[in-house]
Tab-separated table of C-alpha atoms in Angstrom:
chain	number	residue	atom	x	y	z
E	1	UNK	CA	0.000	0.000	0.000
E	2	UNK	CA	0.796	3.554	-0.827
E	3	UNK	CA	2.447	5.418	1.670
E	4	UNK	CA	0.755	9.137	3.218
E	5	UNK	CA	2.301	12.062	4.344
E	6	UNK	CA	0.057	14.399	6.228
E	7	UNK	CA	0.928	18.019	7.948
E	8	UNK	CA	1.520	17.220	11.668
E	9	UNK	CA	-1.241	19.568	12.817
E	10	UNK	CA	-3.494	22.025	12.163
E	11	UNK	CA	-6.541	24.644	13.448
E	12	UNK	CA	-9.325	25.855	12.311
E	13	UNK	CA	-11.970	28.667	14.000
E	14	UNK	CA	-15.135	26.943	14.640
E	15	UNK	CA	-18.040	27.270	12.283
E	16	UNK	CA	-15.404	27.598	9.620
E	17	UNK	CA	-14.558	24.906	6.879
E	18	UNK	CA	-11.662	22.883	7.916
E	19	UNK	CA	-9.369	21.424	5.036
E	20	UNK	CA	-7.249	18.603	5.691
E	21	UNK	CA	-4.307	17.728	3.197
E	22	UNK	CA	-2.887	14.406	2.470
E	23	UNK	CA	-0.332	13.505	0.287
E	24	UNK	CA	-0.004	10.292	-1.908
E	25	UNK	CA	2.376	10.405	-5.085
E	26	UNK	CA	2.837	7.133	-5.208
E	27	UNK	CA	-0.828	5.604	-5.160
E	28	UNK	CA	-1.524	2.700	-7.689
E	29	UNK	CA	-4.629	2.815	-9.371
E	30	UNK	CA	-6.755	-0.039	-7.752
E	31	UNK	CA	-5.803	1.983	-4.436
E	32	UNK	CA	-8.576	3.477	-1.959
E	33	UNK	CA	-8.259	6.918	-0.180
E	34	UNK	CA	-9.458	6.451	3.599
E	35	UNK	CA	-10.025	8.721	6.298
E	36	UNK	CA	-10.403	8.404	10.386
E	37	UNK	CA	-10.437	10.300	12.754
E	38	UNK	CA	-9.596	9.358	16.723
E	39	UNK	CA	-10.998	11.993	19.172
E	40	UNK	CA	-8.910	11.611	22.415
E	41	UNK	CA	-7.197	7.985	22.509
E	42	UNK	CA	-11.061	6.912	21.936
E	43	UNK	CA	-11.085	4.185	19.083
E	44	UNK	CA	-10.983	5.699	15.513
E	45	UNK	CA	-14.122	6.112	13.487
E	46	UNK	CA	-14.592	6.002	9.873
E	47	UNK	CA	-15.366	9.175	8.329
E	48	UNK	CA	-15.096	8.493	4.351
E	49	UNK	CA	-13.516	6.873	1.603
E	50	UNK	CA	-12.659	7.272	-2.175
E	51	UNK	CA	-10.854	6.208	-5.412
E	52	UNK	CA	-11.357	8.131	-8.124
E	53	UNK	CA	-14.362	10.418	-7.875
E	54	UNK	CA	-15.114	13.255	-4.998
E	55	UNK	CA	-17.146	11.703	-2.325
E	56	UNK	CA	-19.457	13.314	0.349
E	57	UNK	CA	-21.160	12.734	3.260
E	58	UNK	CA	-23.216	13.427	6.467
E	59	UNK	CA	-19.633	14.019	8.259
E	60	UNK	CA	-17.396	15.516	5.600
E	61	UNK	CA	-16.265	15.719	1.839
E	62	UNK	CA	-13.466	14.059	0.310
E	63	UNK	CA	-11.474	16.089	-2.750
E	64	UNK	CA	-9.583	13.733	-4.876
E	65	UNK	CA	-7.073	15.458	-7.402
E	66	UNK	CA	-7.100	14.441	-11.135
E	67	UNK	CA	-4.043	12.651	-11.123
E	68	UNK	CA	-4.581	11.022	-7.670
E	69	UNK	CA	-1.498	11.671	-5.707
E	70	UNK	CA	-3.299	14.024	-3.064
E	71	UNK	CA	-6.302	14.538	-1.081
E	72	UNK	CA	-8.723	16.905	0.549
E	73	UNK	CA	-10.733	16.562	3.407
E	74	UNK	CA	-13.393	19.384	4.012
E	75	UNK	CA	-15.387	19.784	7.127
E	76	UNK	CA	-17.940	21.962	6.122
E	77	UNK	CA	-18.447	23.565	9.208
E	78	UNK	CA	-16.110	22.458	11.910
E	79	UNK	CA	-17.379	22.500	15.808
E	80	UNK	CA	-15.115	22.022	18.893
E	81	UNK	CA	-16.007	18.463	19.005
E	82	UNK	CA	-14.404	17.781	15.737
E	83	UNK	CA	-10.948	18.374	17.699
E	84	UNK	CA	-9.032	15.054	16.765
E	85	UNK	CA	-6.570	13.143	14.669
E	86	UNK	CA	-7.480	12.513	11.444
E	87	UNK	CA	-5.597	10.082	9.485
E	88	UNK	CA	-5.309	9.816	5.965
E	89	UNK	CA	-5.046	6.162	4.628
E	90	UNK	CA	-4.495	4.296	1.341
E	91	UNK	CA	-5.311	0.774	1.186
E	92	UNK	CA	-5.382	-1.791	-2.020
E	93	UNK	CA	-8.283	-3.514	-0.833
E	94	UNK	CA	-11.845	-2.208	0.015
E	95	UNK	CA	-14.298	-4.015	2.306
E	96	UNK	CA	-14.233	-6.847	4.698
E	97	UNK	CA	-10.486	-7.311	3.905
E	98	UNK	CA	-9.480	-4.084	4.142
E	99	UNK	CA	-5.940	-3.759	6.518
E	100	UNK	CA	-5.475	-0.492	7.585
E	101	UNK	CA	-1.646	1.151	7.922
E	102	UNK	CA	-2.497	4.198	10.625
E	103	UNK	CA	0.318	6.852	10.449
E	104	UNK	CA	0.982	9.813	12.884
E	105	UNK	CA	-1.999	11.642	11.394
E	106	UNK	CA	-2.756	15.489	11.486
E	107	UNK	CA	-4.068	17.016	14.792
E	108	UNK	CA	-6.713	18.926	13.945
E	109	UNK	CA	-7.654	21.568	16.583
E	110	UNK	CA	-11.104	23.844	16.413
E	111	UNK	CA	-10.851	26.997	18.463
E	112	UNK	CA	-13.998	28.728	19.618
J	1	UNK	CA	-27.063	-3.297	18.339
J	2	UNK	CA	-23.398	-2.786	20.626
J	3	UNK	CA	-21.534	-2.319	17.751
J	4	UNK	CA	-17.604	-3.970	18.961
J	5	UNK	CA	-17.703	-4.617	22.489
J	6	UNK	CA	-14.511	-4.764	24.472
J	7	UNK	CA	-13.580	-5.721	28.023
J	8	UNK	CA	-11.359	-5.373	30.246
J	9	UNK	CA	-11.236	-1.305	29.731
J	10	UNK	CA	-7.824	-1.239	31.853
J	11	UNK	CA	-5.594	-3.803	33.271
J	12	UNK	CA	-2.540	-3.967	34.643
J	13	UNK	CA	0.009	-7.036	34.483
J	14	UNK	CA	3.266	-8.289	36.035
J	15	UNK	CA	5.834	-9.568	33.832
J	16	UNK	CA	5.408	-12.677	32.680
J	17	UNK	CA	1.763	-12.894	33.567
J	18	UNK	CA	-0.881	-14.207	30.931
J	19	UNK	CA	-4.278	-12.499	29.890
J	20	UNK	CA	-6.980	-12.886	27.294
J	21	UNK	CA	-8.315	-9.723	25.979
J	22	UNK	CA	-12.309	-10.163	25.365
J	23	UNK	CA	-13.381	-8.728	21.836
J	24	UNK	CA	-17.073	-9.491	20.261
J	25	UNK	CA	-18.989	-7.790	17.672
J	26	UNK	CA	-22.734	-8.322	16.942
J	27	UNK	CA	-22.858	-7.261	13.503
J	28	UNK	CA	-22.256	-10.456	11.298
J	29	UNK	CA	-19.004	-9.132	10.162
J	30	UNK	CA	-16.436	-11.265	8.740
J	31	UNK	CA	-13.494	-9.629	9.167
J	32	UNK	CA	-11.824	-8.364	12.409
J	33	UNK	CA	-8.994	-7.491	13.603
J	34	UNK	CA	-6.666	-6.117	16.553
J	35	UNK	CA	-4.323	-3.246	16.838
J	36	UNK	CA	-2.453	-1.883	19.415
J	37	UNK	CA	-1.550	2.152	19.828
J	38	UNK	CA	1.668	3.498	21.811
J	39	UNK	CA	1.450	6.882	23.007
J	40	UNK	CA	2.191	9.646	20.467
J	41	UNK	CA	1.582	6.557	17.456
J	42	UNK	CA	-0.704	5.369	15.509
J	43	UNK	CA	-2.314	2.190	15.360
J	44	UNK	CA	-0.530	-0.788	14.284
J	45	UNK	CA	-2.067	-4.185	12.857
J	46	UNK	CA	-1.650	-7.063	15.418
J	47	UNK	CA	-3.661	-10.093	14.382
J	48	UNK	CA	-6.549	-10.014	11.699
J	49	UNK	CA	-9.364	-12.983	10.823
J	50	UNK	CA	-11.184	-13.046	7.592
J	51	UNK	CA	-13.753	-15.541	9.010
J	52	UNK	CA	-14.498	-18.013	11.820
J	53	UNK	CA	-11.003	-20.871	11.484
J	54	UNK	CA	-9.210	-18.125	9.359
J	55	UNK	CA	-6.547	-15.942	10.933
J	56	UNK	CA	-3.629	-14.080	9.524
J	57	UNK	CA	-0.390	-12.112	11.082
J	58	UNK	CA	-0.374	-8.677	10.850
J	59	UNK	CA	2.670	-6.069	11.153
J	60	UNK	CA	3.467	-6.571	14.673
J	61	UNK	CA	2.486	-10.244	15.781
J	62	UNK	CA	5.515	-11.880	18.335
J	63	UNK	CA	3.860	-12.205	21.622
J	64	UNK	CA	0.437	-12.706	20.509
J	65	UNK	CA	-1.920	-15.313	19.703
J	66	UNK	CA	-5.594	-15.284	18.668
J	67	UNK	CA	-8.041	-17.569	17.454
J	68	UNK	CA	-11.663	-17.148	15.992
J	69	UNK	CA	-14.147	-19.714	16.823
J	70	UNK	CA	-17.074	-17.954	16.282
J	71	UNK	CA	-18.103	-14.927	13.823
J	72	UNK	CA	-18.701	-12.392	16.969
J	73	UNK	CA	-15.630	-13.447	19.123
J	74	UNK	CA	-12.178	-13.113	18.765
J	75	UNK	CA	-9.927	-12.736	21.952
J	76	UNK	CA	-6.634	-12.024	21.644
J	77	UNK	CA	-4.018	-13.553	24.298
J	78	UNK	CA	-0.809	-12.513	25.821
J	79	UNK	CA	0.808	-15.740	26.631
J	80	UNK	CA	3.995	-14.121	28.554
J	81	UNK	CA	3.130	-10.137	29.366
J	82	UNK	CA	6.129	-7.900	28.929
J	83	UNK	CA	6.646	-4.455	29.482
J	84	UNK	CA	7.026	-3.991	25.673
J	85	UNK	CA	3.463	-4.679	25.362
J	86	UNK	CA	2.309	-1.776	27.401
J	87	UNK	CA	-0.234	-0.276	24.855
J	88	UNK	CA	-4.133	0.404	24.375
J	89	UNK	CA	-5.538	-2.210	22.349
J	90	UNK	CA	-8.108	-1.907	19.742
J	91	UNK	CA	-10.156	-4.382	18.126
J	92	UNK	CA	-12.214	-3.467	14.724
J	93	UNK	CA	-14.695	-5.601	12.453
J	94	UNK	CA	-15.748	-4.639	9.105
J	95	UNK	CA	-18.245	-4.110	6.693
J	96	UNK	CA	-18.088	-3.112	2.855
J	97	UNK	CA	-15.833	-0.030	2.844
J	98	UNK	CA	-15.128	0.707	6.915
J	99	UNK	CA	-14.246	-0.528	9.841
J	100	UNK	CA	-15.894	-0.613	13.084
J	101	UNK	CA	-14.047	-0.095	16.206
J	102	UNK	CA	-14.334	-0.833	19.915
J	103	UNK	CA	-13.406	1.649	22.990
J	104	UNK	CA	-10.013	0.190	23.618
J	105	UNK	CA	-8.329	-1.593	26.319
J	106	UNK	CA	-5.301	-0.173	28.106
J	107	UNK	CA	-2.736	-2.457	29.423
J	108	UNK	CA	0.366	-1.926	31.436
J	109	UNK	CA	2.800	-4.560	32.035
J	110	UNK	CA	5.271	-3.666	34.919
């Protein structure tokens, strides 16, 4: 799998949109973009995932550029309980076999 | 519906001790699988099962050992604790597309 490199942290002013980069130059094609997020050593929660096309949700959109080797996440409109580490991951497979390679992640931080 | 259960929340071991950590899902899912977090890291792949009889190694597997039995259950033991294996401990399951995990269990071996 497809390595990530993420900023170590970030912050964002509540009610604004909170962008989260990820990097991926070396992503194969057949390879998914995931995202978690862990609020305070709880255990992670998915929050979206993508190959090719831009994906959104209830939680959050996911920006996927052209050629594939980086990533957006958008939090529309962040709140302080979106404080957390989100981690950008890229797996091969999708599903019930899906192994997941956690990095440091980004700390995201949402002042009031 | 629980979701991924996981018990003990905290424990704490001697050296060379032995424990089972309980982990049971209630959502039919295949696949699961147990991680463990050190402080300031993120999660790395311990064990992982595709299906009841089926399990696999993941990244960091000496000192572990796990079995699945059943679709919902699937403990992972600590045959011979060690301070190396101070950690919180997650176990997921999955569906199509995510995984599910459970609150954690924080061990320290002293």
């Amino acid at each position: 799998d497809a390595k990530t490199t993420q900023p170590t942290s970030m912050d964002c002013a509540e009610g604004r949109a909170a962008n989260l980069p990820c990097n991926h130059s070396t992503i194969s094609g057949n390879e998914y973009v995931y995202w978690y997020r862990q609020i305070h050593s709880q255990g992670p929660q998915y929050i979206i995932h993508g190959l090719k096309n831009n994906e959104t949700n209830e939680m959050a959109s996911l920006i996927i550029t052209e050629d594939r080797k980086s990533s957006t996440l958008i939090l529309p409109h962040a709140t302080l309980r979106d404080t957390a580490v989100y981690y950008c991951i890229v797996s091969r497979t999708t599903g019930a076999n899906s192994k997941l390679t956690f990095g440091k992640g980004i700390t995201l931080s949402v002042r009031p | 519906n629980a979701g991924v259960t996981q018990t003990p929340k905290f424990q704490v071991l001697k050296t060379g001790q032995s424990m089972t950590l309980q982990c049971a899902q209630d959502m039919n899912h295949e696949y699961m699988s147990w991680y463990r977090q050190d402080p300031g890291m993120g999660l790395r792949l311990i064990h992982y099962s595709v299906g009841a009889g089926i399990t696999d190694q993941g990244e960091v597997p000496n000192g572990y050992n796990v079995s699945r039995s059943t679709t919902e259950d699937f403990p992972l033991r600590l045959l011979s604790a060690a301070p190396s294996q101070t950690s919180v401990y997650f176990c997921a399951s999955s569906a199509e597309g995510e995984q599910y995990f459970g609150p954690g269990t924080r061990l320290t071996v002293t």
